[in-house]
Amino acid sequence: MTADDSFGRLDDDDYPAYSMGRAAEMLGTTQGFLRAIGEARLVTPLRSAGGHRRYSRYQLRIAARARELVDGGTPIEAACRIVILEDQLEEAQRINAEYRRAAGSAGATPA
């Protein structure tokens, strides 16, 4: 990937642009927290060629939500499960909305 290719990916929520240190700094947490949510399989960071963890913006949003719950007193394992379920619900609602739109346009009669 060239530098020009990298600039095109800056708007991609799934592009692993952030190192563990930078991700922890952005979230105001520790690298240990990021490792813990990785061990709980909430996020699975990609690895650089050198083996370093790299996080996407989407993963950082998920981690931030888990941190909110943990800061509120929820155990980390429970927080991770809650975030996974919230994410699954959001995806199911998005799919249902797409089906409703498709059914609505298929049922429309021409004038």
CSV table of C-alpha atoms in Angstrom, one decimal:
chain,number,residue,atom,x,y,z
A,1,MET,CA,0.0,0.0,0.0
A,2,THR,CA,1.4,3.4,-1.0
A,3,ALA,CA,1.1,6.6,1.0
A,4,ASP,CA,-1.6,7.7,-1.5
A,5,ASP,CA,-3.6,4.5,-0.8
A,6,SER,CA,-3.4,5.2,3.0
A,7,PHE,CA,-4.9,8.7,2.7
A,8,GLY,CA,-7.9,7.2,0.9
A,9,ARG,CA,-8.6,4.9,3.8
A,10,LEU,CA,-8.7,7.7,6.5
A,11,ASP,CA,-12.5,7.8,6.3
A,12,ASP,CA,-12.8,4.0,6.6
A,13,ASP,CA,-14.2,3.1,10.0
A,14,ASP,CA,-12.6,-0.4,9.7
A,15,TYR,CA,-9.1,0.7,8.8
A,16,PRO,CA,-6.7,-0.2,11.6
A,17,ALA,CA,-5.1,3.2,11.9
A,18,TYR,CA,-4.3,3.4,15.7
A,19,SER,CA,-1.6,1.8,17.7
A,20,MET,CA,-2.4,0.4,21.1
A,21,GLY,CA,-0.7,3.3,22.8
A,22,ARG,CA,-2.6,5.9,20.8
A,23,ALA,CA,-5.9,4.0,21.2
A,24,ALA,CA,-5.4,3.9,25.0
A,25,GLU,CA,-4.6,7.6,25.0
A,26,MET,CA,-7.6,8.5,22.9
A,27,LEU,CA,-9.9,6.5,25.2
A,28,GLY,CA,-8.3,7.8,28.4
A,29,THR,CA,-7.6,4.2,29.5
A,30,THR,CA,-4.7,1.9,29.9
A,31,GLN,CA,-3.2,-0.6,27.4
A,32,GLY,CA,-4.1,-3.3,30.0
A,33,PHE,CA,-7.8,-2.4,29.5
A,34,LEU,CA,-7.4,-2.8,25.7
A,35,ARG,CA,-5.7,-6.2,26.3
A,36,ALA,CA,-8.5,-7.3,28.6
A,37,ILE,CA,-11.3,-6.5,26.2
A,38,GLY,CA,-9.3,-8.3,23.6
A,39,GLU,CA,-9.1,-11.4,25.8
A,40,ALA,CA,-12.8,-11.1,26.3
A,41,ARG,CA,-13.1,-11.1,22.5
A,42,LEU,CA,-15.0,-7.8,22.4
A,43,VAL,CA,-12.5,-6.5,19.9
A,44,THR,CA,-9.8,-8.3,17.9
A,45,PRO,CA,-7.3,-5.8,16.8
A,46,LEU,CA,-5.4,-6.5,13.6
A,47,ARG,CA,-1.6,-6.9,13.8
A,48,SER,CA,1.0,-4.8,12.0
A,49,ALA,CA,3.8,-6.5,10.1
A,50,GLY,CA,5.8,-6.2,13.3
A,51,GLY,CA,3.1,-7.8,15.4
A,52,HIS,CA,1.8,-4.7,17.1
A,53,ARG,CA,-2.0,-4.3,17.7
A,54,ARG,CA,-3.8,-1.8,15.5
A,55,TYR,CA,-7.3,-0.6,16.2
A,56,SER,CA,-9.9,0.9,13.9
A,57,ARG,CA,-12.3,3.8,14.7
A,58,TYR,CA,-15.1,1.3,14.9
A,59,GLN,CA,-13.2,-0.8,17.5
A,60,LEU,CA,-12.4,2.4,19.5
A,61,ARG,CA,-16.1,3.2,19.7
A,62,ILE,CA,-16.9,-0.3,20.9
A,63,ALA,CA,-14.0,0.0,23.5
A,64,ALA,CA,-15.3,3.4,24.6
A,65,ARG,CA,-18.8,2.0,25.3
A,66,ALA,CA,-17.2,-0.9,27.3
A,67,ARG,CA,-15.2,1.6,29.3
A,68,GLU,CA,-18.3,3.6,30.1
A,69,LEU,CA,-19.9,0.5,31.6
A,70,VAL,CA,-16.8,-0.5,33.5
A,71,ASP,CA,-16.4,3.0,34.9
A,72,GLY,CA,-20.0,2.7,36.1
A,73,GLY,CA,-19.2,-0.4,38.1
A,74,THR,CA,-20.0,-3.2,35.6
A,75,PRO,CA,-17.5,-6.1,35.6
A,76,ILE,CA,-15.4,-6.2,32.4
A,77,GLU,CA,-16.8,-9.5,31.3
A,78,ALA,CA,-20.4,-8.4,31.7
A,79,ALA,CA,-19.6,-5.0,30.0
A,80,CYS,CA,-18.2,-6.9,27.0
A,81,ARG,CA,-21.2,-9.1,26.8
A,82,ILE,CA,-23.6,-6.1,27.0
A,83,VAL,CA,-21.7,-4.2,24.3
A,84,ILE,CA,-21.8,-7.3,22.0
A,85,LEU,CA,-25.6,-7.6,22.5
A,86,GLU,CA,-26.1,-3.9,21.9
A,87,ASP,CA,-24.1,-4.2,18.7
A,88,GLN,CA,-26.1,-7.3,17.5
A,89,LEU,CA,-29.4,-5.5,18.3
A,90,GLU,CA,-28.3,-2.4,16.3
A,91,GLU,CA,-27.4,-4.6,13.3
A,92,ALA,CA,-30.7,-6.5,13.5
A,93,GLN,CA,-32.6,-3.3,13.6
A,94,ARG,CA,-30.7,-2.0,10.6
A,95,ILE,CA,-31.4,-5.2,8.6
A,96,ASN,CA,-35.1,-5.1,9.6
A,97,ALA,CA,-35.4,-1.5,8.4
A,98,GLU,CA,-33.8,-2.5,5.1
A,99,TYR,CA,-36.4,-5.3,4.7
A,100,ARG,CA,-39.2,-2.9,5.5
A,101,ARG,CA,-38.0,-0.4,2.9
A,102,ALA,CA,-37.6,-3.2,0.3
A,103,ALA,CA,-41.1,-4.6,1.0
A,104,GLY,CA,-42.5,-1.1,0.9
A,105,SER,CA,-41.0,-0.3,-2.5
A,106,ALA,CA,-41.9,-3.8,-3.9
A,107,GLY,CA,-45.5,-3.3,-2.8
A,108,ALA,CA,-45.9,0.1,-4.3
A,109,THR,CA,-48.1,0.2,-7.4
A,110,PRO,CA,-47.4,2.5,-10.3
A,111,ALA,CA,-49.9,5.3,-10.8
